[in-house]
Amino acid sequence: SPILGLERVPDPVRATRRARRVRDETVGAAAERFYAEPPQIERGWGALLIDTQGRAYVDLVNNVTAIGHSHPVFADRVARQLNLLNTNSRFLYDAFAEFSERLLAHSPDPSLDTVIPVNSGSEAVDLALTLARVATGRRDVIAVRESYHGWTSAADAVSTSAFDNPHAADSRPAWVHLVDAPNAYRGRHRGPDAGAAYAREVADLARTLTDERRPAGAFICEPVLGNAGGVIPPAGYLVAVAEAVRADGGLMISDEVQVGYGRLGDAFWGSTLQGLVPDIITVAKAAGNAYPLGAVLTRREIVDALAREGTFFSSAGGTPVSAVAGTAILDIIDDEGLQQNAARVGRVIADGVRALSERHPLIGAVHGTGLYLGIELVRDHVTLEPARDEAARVCDLLLGRGFIVQAASERQNVLKVKPPLVLTERDARRFVDALDAVLGEVD
Ligand SMILES: Cc1ncc(COP(=O)(O)O)c(C=O)c1O
């Protein structure tokens, strides 16, 4: 009970049964949850999750909690602010200014000098699309297949992941135009020219749209394809896309909700890693460490275009508590060197899994960088047939060994590795060993 922070731990079997039944009944069939037989998690600490039986799991999937679970500095600062004031951002208070300045201090370029706080990634993407529309006067948007950008109507419109919506590719509204995911491992273009080849497709589409008198107002994508399992676009892709889109007067939206905030290790932003200064950046998840906070980072003149249409207000966006949460997270990422930890510990996992691939033919590729990795499992290295069932089995067996990992991508054959950035090297090595053992069973 003291470990879980509960006065009295309920009977684990009965409590879990109740939690599942009530949750499934109250939320309904569309709600996603992990595992057919999920543990009941009631406590977190660092990169660990602890269930009601007192068992600790290494949390390898929770990119929402970048600074880790129950971070004491975060908890104290948020609790202190909750005891002082929480209200909406129409009032003047210092926390709002402090968060905006702190986020701007991480801006990848002086041109991105304006912040609008919101309360989720979906809201940030929705706002980014609105900003692009009002700034360019254009409705049409180019989006990338196999992506997920959120659930609000506009964010959903540019989301095409067949896993989240099997009919996505055929049911986009007329203003959304799709290009292939720039995946040089299993996509149509591979090899050293893949980046240029994928970018040419975007340029061709942009030109066609202009010829049809509906030029694209924006191109939106994740700078590292998180939803596809951490696939890094081939070299030169985003820069070439930006050149083509901007030549026609469109804006580049970099959705950094999953991959930004230091997770990639070598850069704070995914777009920086790709050599791109976007026009609009969206953040969430890590920005609030599971507290509802997102933000849009952009240029002043783009926000000014929104002001011509009216005012912008989101009740829970940038409240004193969420602003304090956002500032605390950026402080902790910097003070504890979490971006550097992501680079170091991520390398331990990537190198370890690449070494395993010599013994385990199921491993087809290790995507990503830092602590956003995707371990792609395939049945055949030539056909790249996705090992979907094997991936599900690996996840179940890893759970038994105390590691929480989930499969990602359209094909559900990529093991996502996106833990809190506080993951230790020791736990990283233990994970590689556990994966070795589990692959031995599944092979
Ligand atoms: C890349 C990306 N953009 C946007 C979103 C939406 O964020 P939220 O769930 O906070 O609305 C997600 C959520 O998974 C995401 O992965």
Short mmCIF file of C-alpha atoms and ligand atoms in Angstrom, two decimals:
data_model
loop_
_atom_site.label_atom_id
_atom_site.label_comp_id
_atom_site.label_asym_id
_atom_site.label_seq_id
_atom_site.Cartn_x
_atom_site.Cartn_y
_atom_site.Cartn_z
CA SER A 1 0.00 0.00 0.00
CA PRO A 2 2.72 2.56 0.78
CA ILE A 3 4.41 1.80 -2.56
CA LEU A 4 1.18 2.43 -4.42
CA GLY A 5 0.42 5.53 -2.39
CA LEU A 6 -2.98 4.14 -1.46
CA GLU A 7 -4.43 3.85 2.00
CA ARG A 8 -5.47 0.31 1.30
CA VAL A 9 -4.86 -1.63 -1.89
CA PRO A 10 -8.11 -3.24 -2.97
CA ASP A 11 -8.28 -6.95 -3.72
CA PRO A 12 -6.28 -6.89 -6.97
CA VAL A 13 -8.35 -9.42 -8.88
CA ARG A 14 -11.74 -7.97 -7.98
CA ALA A 15 -10.58 -4.38 -8.42
CA THR A 16 -9.18 -5.08 -11.88
CA ARG A 17 -12.38 -6.81 -12.93
CA ARG A 18 -14.44 -3.86 -11.74
CA ALA A 19 -12.15 -1.28 -13.38
CA ARG A 20 -12.40 -3.10 -16.72
CA ARG A 21 -16.15 -3.64 -16.61
CA VAL A 22 -16.98 -0.06 -15.63
CA ARG A 23 -14.52 1.41 -18.09
CA ASP A 24 -15.75 -0.70 -21.00
CA GLU A 25 -19.40 0.02 -20.14
CA THR A 26 -19.02 3.75 -19.60
CA VAL A 27 -16.68 4.60 -22.46
CA GLY A 28 -18.03 2.24 -25.11
CA ALA A 29 -16.65 0.27 -27.99
CA ALA A 30 -14.69 2.98 -29.80
CA ALA A 31 -12.32 3.61 -26.90
CA GLU A 32 -8.90 2.05 -27.29
CA ARG A 33 -7.10 0.41 -24.39
CA PHE A 34 -3.91 -1.58 -24.12
CA TYR A 35 -3.89 -5.42 -23.82
CA ALA A 36 -6.63 -8.06 -23.81
CA GLU A 37 -5.72 -8.81 -20.19
CA PRO A 38 -4.41 -5.48 -18.91
CA PRO A 39 -2.73 -5.02 -15.54
CA GLN A 40 -4.40 -2.39 -13.36
CA ILE A 41 -1.86 0.40 -13.11
CA GLU A 42 -2.29 2.71 -10.13
CA ARG A 43 1.19 4.10 -9.59
CA GLY A 44 4.07 5.38 -11.64
CA TRP A 45 7.61 6.38 -10.74
CA GLY A 46 10.24 7.52 -13.23
CA ALA A 47 9.97 5.13 -16.16
CA LEU A 48 8.16 2.49 -14.09
CA LEU A 49 4.47 1.66 -13.85
CA ILE A 50 3.26 -0.36 -10.88
CA ASP A 51 0.11 -2.49 -10.84
CA THR A 52 -2.23 -3.34 -7.99
CA GLN A 53 -0.38 -6.59 -7.40
CA GLY A 54 2.73 -4.55 -6.62
CA ARG A 55 4.47 -5.52 -9.83
CA ALA A 56 6.64 -2.92 -11.58
CA TYR A 57 6.85 -2.68 -15.37
CA VAL A 58 9.29 -0.65 -17.44
CA ASP A 59 7.09 1.76 -19.40
CA LEU A 60 8.46 1.79 -22.93
CA VAL A 61 5.41 3.25 -24.61
CA ASN A 62 4.49 6.36 -22.66
CA ASN A 63 5.78 9.27 -24.70
CA VAL A 64 3.14 11.43 -23.02
CA THR A 65 5.06 11.41 -19.75
CA ALA A 66 8.37 12.73 -21.04
CA ILE A 67 9.86 13.62 -17.65
CA GLY A 68 8.61 10.39 -16.08
CA HIS A 69 5.83 9.46 -13.72
CA SER A 70 5.27 11.28 -10.42
CA HIS A 71 8.17 13.67 -10.91
CA PRO A 72 8.39 15.36 -7.50
CA VAL A 73 9.42 18.81 -8.81
CA PHE A 74 6.61 18.76 -11.36
CA ALA A 75 4.06 17.58 -8.79
CA ASP A 76 5.11 20.23 -6.26
CA ARG A 77 5.02 23.13 -8.68
CA VAL A 78 1.67 22.13 -10.16
CA ALA A 79 0.17 21.49 -6.70
CA ARG A 80 1.44 24.86 -5.43
CA GLN A 81 -0.20 26.67 -8.35
CA LEU A 82 -3.44 24.73 -7.84
CA ASN A 83 -3.48 26.09 -4.31
CA LEU A 84 -2.96 29.65 -5.52
CA LEU A 85 -4.96 30.24 -8.67
CA ASN A 86 -6.39 28.53 -11.70
CA THR A 87 -8.45 30.45 -14.21
CA ASN A 88 -8.65 31.14 -17.92
CA SER A 89 -6.12 32.97 -20.02
CA ARG A 90 -8.27 36.09 -20.51
CA PHE A 91 -6.87 37.23 -17.17
CA LEU A 92 -3.37 38.61 -16.80
CA TYR A 93 -1.01 36.45 -14.73
CA ASP A 94 2.69 35.78 -14.88
CA ALA A 95 2.63 32.01 -15.47
CA PHE A 96 1.30 32.49 -19.01
CA ALA A 97 4.13 34.86 -19.94
CA GLU A 98 6.69 32.62 -18.31
CA PHE A 99 5.60 29.50 -20.22
CA SER A 100 5.48 31.36 -23.54
CA GLU A 101 8.97 32.78 -22.99
CA ARG A 102 10.32 29.42 -21.87
CA LEU A 103 8.93 27.66 -24.95
CA LEU A 104 10.19 30.43 -27.23
CA ALA A 105 13.65 29.95 -25.72
CA HIS A 106 13.50 26.49 -27.36
CA SER A 107 12.22 27.85 -30.66
CA PRO A 108 14.26 26.38 -33.51
CA ASP A 109 14.51 29.75 -35.25
CA PRO A 110 14.01 33.43 -34.32
CA SER A 111 11.28 33.63 -37.00
CA LEU A 112 9.07 31.37 -34.85
CA ASP A 113 8.42 34.01 -32.23
CA THR A 114 4.79 33.51 -31.18
CA VAL A 115 3.11 30.91 -28.95
CA ILE A 116 -0.55 30.04 -28.53
CA PRO A 117 -1.21 27.56 -25.71
CA VAL A 118 -4.09 25.10 -26.13
CA ASN A 119 -5.05 21.94 -24.27
CA SER A 120 -4.29 19.01 -26.57
CA GLY A 121 -2.51 17.88 -29.69
CA SER A 122 -5.76 17.74 -31.64
CA GLU A 123 -6.50 21.32 -30.69
CA ALA A 124 -2.99 22.40 -31.67
CA VAL A 125 -3.29 20.72 -35.10
CA ASP A 126 -6.76 22.16 -35.62
CA LEU A 127 -5.47 25.62 -34.80
CA ALA A 128 -2.42 25.14 -37.06
CA LEU A 129 -4.73 24.30 -39.98
CA THR A 130 -6.89 27.33 -39.23
CA LEU A 131 -3.80 29.57 -39.07
CA ALA A 132 -2.57 28.26 -42.43
CA ARG A 133 -6.00 28.85 -43.94
CA VAL A 134 -6.36 32.43 -42.72
CA ALA A 135 -2.73 33.35 -43.46
CA THR A 136 -2.79 32.03 -47.04
CA GLY A 137 -6.49 32.42 -47.82
CA ARG A 138 -6.44 28.80 -49.01
CA ARG A 139 -8.33 25.80 -47.77
CA ASP A 140 -6.50 22.92 -49.48
CA VAL A 141 -3.95 20.90 -47.53
CA ILE A 142 -1.46 18.18 -48.50
CA ALA A 143 -1.14 15.42 -45.90
CA VAL A 144 0.85 12.21 -45.70
CA ARG A 145 -0.68 8.74 -45.78
CA GLU A 146 -0.41 6.55 -42.65
CA SER A 147 -0.46 9.59 -40.35
CA TYR A 148 -2.43 10.46 -37.26
CA HIS A 149 -2.92 14.10 -36.22
CA GLY A 150 -5.85 14.00 -33.79
CA TRP A 151 -9.57 13.51 -33.43
CA THR A 152 -11.15 16.98 -33.89
CA SER A 153 -12.86 17.36 -37.27
CA ALA A 154 -10.00 19.18 -38.99
CA ALA A 155 -7.21 17.11 -37.36
CA ASP A 156 -9.13 13.97 -38.25
CA ALA A 157 -9.52 15.15 -41.84
CA VAL A 158 -5.74 15.12 -42.33
CA SER A 159 -5.33 11.81 -40.46
CA THR A 160 -5.10 8.79 -42.69
CA SER A 161 -3.90 5.97 -40.50
CA ALA A 162 -5.74 2.83 -41.53
CA PHE A 163 -5.22 1.46 -38.05
CA ASP A 164 -7.20 4.31 -36.49
CA ASN A 165 -9.74 4.38 -39.32
CA PRO A 166 -9.73 1.55 -41.91
CA HIS A 167 -11.67 3.73 -44.40
CA ALA A 168 -9.45 6.78 -43.93
CA ALA A 169 -7.75 6.85 -47.32
CA ASP A 170 -11.08 6.80 -49.20
CA SER A 171 -13.06 9.16 -47.01
CA ARG A 172 -11.03 12.36 -46.89
CA PRO A 173 -12.86 15.63 -47.50
CA ALA A 174 -12.22 17.28 -50.88
CA TRP A 175 -9.75 19.82 -49.41
CA VAL A 176 -7.35 17.11 -48.22
CA HIS A 177 -4.84 15.70 -50.75
CA LEU A 178 -2.65 12.74 -49.89
CA VAL A 179 0.90 11.76 -50.71
CA ASP A 180 2.69 8.54 -49.82
CA ALA A 181 4.53 8.23 -46.53
CA PRO A 182 8.23 8.78 -47.30
CA ASN A 183 9.24 5.33 -46.13
CA ALA A 184 12.52 4.25 -47.73
CA TYR A 185 12.37 0.83 -46.03
CA ARG A 186 9.14 -0.54 -47.44
CA GLY A 187 7.66 2.25 -49.58
CA ARG A 188 7.64 2.66 -53.36
CA HIS A 189 10.93 4.58 -53.38
CA ARG A 190 14.00 3.09 -51.71
CA GLY A 191 17.73 3.69 -51.84
CA PRO A 192 19.71 6.93 -51.87
CA ASP A 193 17.34 8.83 -54.20
CA ALA A 194 14.22 8.03 -52.20
CA GLY A 195 14.03 11.46 -50.54
CA ALA A 196 14.10 13.31 -53.86
CA ALA A 197 11.62 10.85 -55.42
CA TYR A 198 9.05 11.23 -52.63
CA ALA A 199 9.52 15.01 -52.61
CA ARG A 200 8.93 15.12 -56.38
CA GLU A 201 5.52 13.54 -55.81
CA VAL A 202 4.61 16.35 -53.42
CA ALA A 203 5.89 18.96 -55.88
CA ASP A 204 3.85 17.38 -58.71
CA LEU A 205 0.72 17.37 -56.57
CA ALA A 206 1.29 20.99 -55.48
CA ARG A 207 1.64 22.02 -59.12
CA THR A 208 -1.51 20.13 -60.13
CA LEU A 209 -3.47 21.83 -57.36
CA THR A 210 -2.21 25.23 -58.47
CA ASP A 211 -3.17 24.43 -62.08
CA GLU A 212 -6.63 23.47 -60.85
CA ARG A 213 -6.90 26.88 -59.12
CA ARG A 214 -6.94 25.40 -55.63
CA PRO A 215 -3.32 25.76 -54.52
CA ALA A 216 -2.28 24.13 -51.25
CA GLY A 217 -2.31 26.40 -48.21
CA ALA A 218 -0.26 23.93 -46.20
CA PHE A 219 1.65 20.69 -46.08
CA ILE A 220 1.36 18.84 -42.77
CA CYS A 221 3.40 15.93 -41.50
CA GLU A 222 5.37 14.56 -38.59
CA PRO A 223 9.09 15.28 -39.21
CA VAL A 224 9.78 11.72 -38.05
CA LEU A 225 6.85 9.48 -38.92
CA GLY A 226 5.77 8.54 -35.43
CA ASN A 227 2.58 6.83 -36.38
CA ALA A 228 4.41 4.69 -38.93
CA GLY A 229 6.69 3.51 -36.10
CA GLY A 230 9.40 6.16 -36.00
CA VAL A 231 10.38 6.01 -39.66
CA ILE A 232 12.84 8.80 -40.46
CA PRO A 233 12.03 10.37 -43.85
CA PRO A 234 14.88 9.86 -46.32
CA ALA A 235 17.57 12.54 -46.50
CA GLY A 236 16.54 15.81 -48.08
CA TYR A 237 12.83 15.00 -48.18
CA LEU A 238 11.38 17.73 -45.98
CA VAL A 239 13.68 20.45 -47.28
CA ALA A 240 12.74 19.63 -50.89
CA VAL A 241 9.04 19.45 -49.98
CA ALA A 242 9.26 22.84 -48.27
CA GLU A 243 10.87 24.36 -51.34
CA ALA A 244 8.06 23.10 -53.58
CA VAL A 245 5.21 23.96 -51.22
CA ARG A 246 6.54 27.44 -50.44
CA ALA A 247 7.24 28.18 -54.11
CA ASP A 248 3.49 27.88 -54.58
CA GLY A 249 2.76 30.04 -51.53
CA GLY A 250 1.93 27.25 -49.04
CA LEU A 251 3.07 26.84 -45.43
CA MET A 252 4.87 23.95 -43.73
CA ILE A 253 3.26 22.55 -40.58
CA SER A 254 5.49 20.28 -38.51
CA ASP A 255 3.43 18.15 -36.13
CA GLU A 256 5.87 17.58 -33.26
CA VAL A 257 3.24 16.32 -30.81
CA GLN A 258 4.96 12.93 -30.60
CA VAL A 259 8.53 13.43 -31.69
CA GLY A 260 9.44 16.94 -30.48
CA TYR A 261 10.64 18.12 -27.05
CA GLY A 262 14.05 16.44 -27.03
CA ARG A 263 12.83 12.88 -27.53
CA LEU A 264 14.90 12.38 -30.68
CA GLY A 265 18.09 13.01 -28.72
CA ASP A 266 20.20 14.78 -31.32
CA ALA A 267 17.80 17.71 -31.62
CA PHE A 268 14.99 19.22 -29.58
CA TRP A 269 12.76 19.33 -32.68
CA GLY A 270 12.23 16.72 -35.37
CA SER A 271 12.16 19.44 -38.01
CA THR A 272 15.64 20.61 -36.92
CA LEU A 273 16.89 17.07 -37.41
CA GLN A 274 15.53 17.26 -40.95
CA GLY A 275 17.10 20.66 -41.64
CA LEU A 276 13.74 22.41 -41.89
CA VAL A 277 12.49 25.60 -40.24
CA PRO A 278 8.72 25.10 -40.40
CA ASP A 279 6.17 27.91 -40.52
CA ILE A 280 4.05 26.33 -37.80
CA ILE A 281 4.94 23.76 -35.11
CA THR A 282 2.40 21.88 -33.00
CA VAL A 283 3.24 20.39 -29.59
CA ALA A 284 1.32 18.53 -26.88
CA LYS A 285 1.85 15.19 -25.06
CA ALA A 286 5.36 15.83 -23.62
CA ALA A 287 4.52 19.54 -23.29
CA GLY A 288 2.20 18.73 -20.38
CA ASN A 289 3.50 15.34 -19.22
CA ALA A 290 -0.09 14.06 -19.43
CA TYR A 291 -1.42 17.32 -18.02
CA PRO A 292 -3.69 18.77 -20.76
CA LEU A 293 -1.39 21.23 -22.48
CA GLY A 294 -0.52 21.79 -26.11
CA ALA A 295 0.75 24.76 -28.05
CA VAL A 296 1.29 26.21 -31.49
CA LEU A 297 4.57 27.92 -32.26
CA THR A 298 4.58 30.15 -35.31
CA ARG A 299 5.41 33.52 -36.81
CA ARG A 300 3.79 36.70 -35.59
CA GLU A 301 2.34 37.64 -38.97
CA ILE A 302 0.55 34.27 -39.20
CA VAL A 303 -1.17 34.83 -35.86
CA ASP A 304 -1.98 38.40 -36.89
CA ALA A 305 -3.90 36.97 -39.85
CA LEU A 306 -6.05 35.07 -37.35
CA ALA A 307 -6.73 38.29 -35.47
CA ARG A 308 -8.29 39.72 -38.65
CA GLU A 309 -10.94 36.97 -38.42
CA GLY A 310 -11.71 37.58 -34.75
CA THR A 311 -10.22 36.62 -31.42
CA PHE A 312 -8.87 33.26 -30.36
CA PHE A 313 -9.72 31.75 -26.98
CA SER A 314 -9.49 28.22 -25.54
CA SER A 315 -10.79 28.05 -21.97
CA ALA A 316 -8.29 25.53 -20.62
CA GLY A 317 -5.40 26.57 -22.88
CA GLY A 318 -2.62 28.31 -20.94
CA THR A 319 -4.40 28.37 -17.59
CA PRO A 320 -2.10 29.24 -14.66
CA VAL A 321 -1.76 25.57 -13.71
CA SER A 322 -1.12 24.28 -17.22
CA ALA A 323 1.33 27.12 -17.84
CA VAL A 324 3.21 26.25 -14.64
CA ALA A 325 3.16 22.60 -15.69
CA GLY A 326 4.56 23.53 -19.12
CA THR A 327 7.34 25.67 -17.64
CA ALA A 328 8.27 23.01 -15.06
CA ILE A 329 8.58 20.38 -17.78
CA LEU A 330 10.90 22.49 -19.90
CA ASP A 331 12.99 23.27 -16.79
CA ILE A 332 13.23 19.58 -15.91
CA ILE A 333 14.12 18.52 -19.46
CA ASP A 334 16.95 21.07 -19.42
CA ASP A 335 18.10 20.68 -15.81
CA GLU A 336 18.23 16.89 -15.95
CA GLY A 337 19.72 16.72 -19.44
CA LEU A 338 16.85 14.55 -20.65
CA GLN A 339 17.46 15.24 -24.34
CA GLN A 340 21.04 14.03 -23.86
CA ASN A 341 19.75 11.02 -21.91
CA ALA A 342 17.41 10.24 -24.81
CA ALA A 343 20.37 10.26 -27.20
CA ARG A 344 22.54 8.06 -24.96
CA VAL A 345 19.97 5.52 -23.78
CA GLY A 346 18.29 5.41 -27.18
CA ARG A 347 21.62 4.44 -28.71
CA VAL A 348 21.95 1.58 -26.19
CA ILE A 349 18.60 0.18 -27.33
CA ALA A 350 19.11 0.79 -31.06
CA ASP A 351 22.61 -0.73 -31.05
CA GLY A 352 21.44 -3.62 -28.87
CA VAL A 353 18.48 -4.44 -31.10
CA ARG A 354 20.58 -4.12 -34.27
CA ALA A 355 22.97 -6.67 -32.75
CA LEU A 356 19.99 -8.94 -31.98
CA SER A 357 18.88 -8.72 -35.60
CA GLU A 358 21.88 -10.85 -36.57
CA ARG A 359 20.43 -13.70 -34.51
CA HIS A 360 16.70 -13.02 -34.89
CA PRO A 361 15.53 -12.85 -38.51
CA LEU A 362 12.17 -11.44 -37.35
CA ILE A 363 13.84 -8.05 -36.89
CA GLY A 364 13.64 -6.33 -40.26
CA ALA A 365 14.68 -2.80 -39.33
CA VAL A 366 15.25 -0.46 -36.41
CA HIS A 367 13.65 2.89 -37.22
CA GLY A 368 13.92 6.20 -35.44
CA THR A 369 16.48 7.81 -33.20
CA GLY A 370 16.90 8.80 -29.55
CA LEU A 371 13.98 7.51 -27.54
CA TYR A 372 11.58 7.30 -30.47
CA LEU A 373 12.42 3.93 -31.97
CA GLY A 374 10.44 1.43 -34.00
CA ILE A 375 11.51 -2.21 -34.20
CA GLU A 376 9.91 -3.53 -37.39
CA LEU A 377 9.21 -7.27 -37.43
CA VAL A 378 8.94 -9.03 -40.79
CA ARG A 379 8.52 -12.64 -41.87
CA ASP A 380 10.72 -12.29 -44.92
CA HIS A 381 13.51 -9.82 -45.61
CA VAL A 382 12.74 -9.65 -49.32
CA THR A 383 8.94 -9.44 -49.36
CA LEU A 384 8.91 -7.58 -46.01
CA GLU A 385 5.73 -9.44 -45.10
CA PRO A 386 4.65 -7.80 -41.81
CA ALA A 387 4.94 -10.09 -38.78
CA ARG A 388 1.78 -8.73 -37.17
CA ASP A 389 0.78 -11.75 -35.09
CA GLU A 390 4.36 -12.21 -33.96
CA ALA A 391 4.51 -8.54 -32.88
CA ALA A 392 1.35 -9.00 -30.78
CA ARG A 393 2.81 -12.11 -29.20
CA VAL A 394 6.12 -10.34 -28.48
CA CYS A 395 4.20 -7.55 -26.69
CA ASP A 396 2.29 -10.08 -24.56
CA LEU A 397 5.44 -12.00 -23.65
CA LEU A 398 7.29 -8.77 -22.84
CA LEU A 399 4.46 -7.80 -20.50
CA GLY A 400 5.01 -11.09 -18.68
CA ARG A 401 8.67 -10.13 -18.27
CA GLY A 402 7.79 -6.65 -16.98
CA PHE A 403 8.06 -4.46 -20.09
CA ILE A 404 5.18 -2.46 -21.54
CA VAL A 405 5.56 -2.26 -25.32
CA GLN A 406 2.90 -1.85 -28.00
CA ALA A 407 2.80 -2.48 -31.76
CA ALA A 408 2.39 0.48 -34.11
CA SER A 409 1.97 1.34 -37.81
CA GLU A 410 -0.76 0.47 -40.30
CA ARG A 411 0.53 -3.07 -40.29
CA GLN A 412 0.84 -3.35 -36.48
CA ASN A 413 4.23 -4.98 -36.88
CA VAL A 414 6.46 -2.26 -35.45
CA LEU A 415 7.29 -2.35 -31.74
CA LYS A 416 7.11 1.23 -30.48
CA VAL A 417 9.85 2.27 -28.09
CA LYS A 418 9.04 5.75 -26.78
CA PRO A 419 9.51 5.67 -23.02
CA PRO A 420 9.74 8.57 -20.60
CA LEU A 421 13.02 10.36 -21.30
CA VAL A 422 14.27 9.40 -17.82
CA LEU A 423 14.71 5.75 -18.86
CA THR A 424 17.97 4.44 -17.41
CA GLU A 425 20.70 2.67 -19.31
CA ARG A 426 20.22 -0.31 -16.97
CA ASP A 427 16.55 -0.65 -17.89
CA ALA A 428 17.42 -0.19 -21.56
CA ARG A 429 19.87 -3.12 -21.38
CA ARG A 430 17.35 -5.24 -19.47
CA PHE A 431 14.83 -4.53 -22.25
CA VAL A 432 17.23 -5.66 -24.96
CA ASP A 433 17.90 -8.87 -22.99
CA ALA A 434 14.17 -9.48 -22.51
CA LEU A 435 13.52 -8.90 -26.22
CA ASP A 436 16.29 -11.37 -27.04
CA ALA A 437 14.64 -14.03 -24.87
CA VAL A 438 11.13 -13.32 -26.16
CA LEU A 439 12.19 -13.37 -29.82
CA GLY A 440 13.81 -16.71 -29.08
CA GLU A 441 10.40 -18.01 -28.02
CA VAL A 442 8.51 -16.45 -30.95
CA ASP A 443 11.07 -17.25 -33.70
C1 LIG B 1 1.40 13.21 -34.21
C2 LIG B 1 0.17 13.49 -33.40
N1 LIG B 1 -0.49 14.64 -33.58
C3 LIG B 1 -1.59 14.94 -32.85
C4 LIG B 1 -2.10 14.05 -31.93
C5 LIG B 1 -3.32 14.39 -31.15
O1 LIG B 1 -2.97 14.70 -29.84
P1 LIG B 1 -4.04 14.60 -28.65
O2 LIG B 1 -4.29 13.15 -28.40
O3 LIG B 1 -3.36 15.31 -27.50
O4 LIG B 1 -5.26 15.32 -29.09
C6 LIG B 1 -1.44 12.84 -31.71
C7 LIG B 1 -1.96 11.88 -30.73
O5 LIG B 1 -1.65 10.72 -30.68
C8 LIG B 1 -0.28 12.55 -32.47
O6 LIG B 1 0.37 11.40 -32.31
#
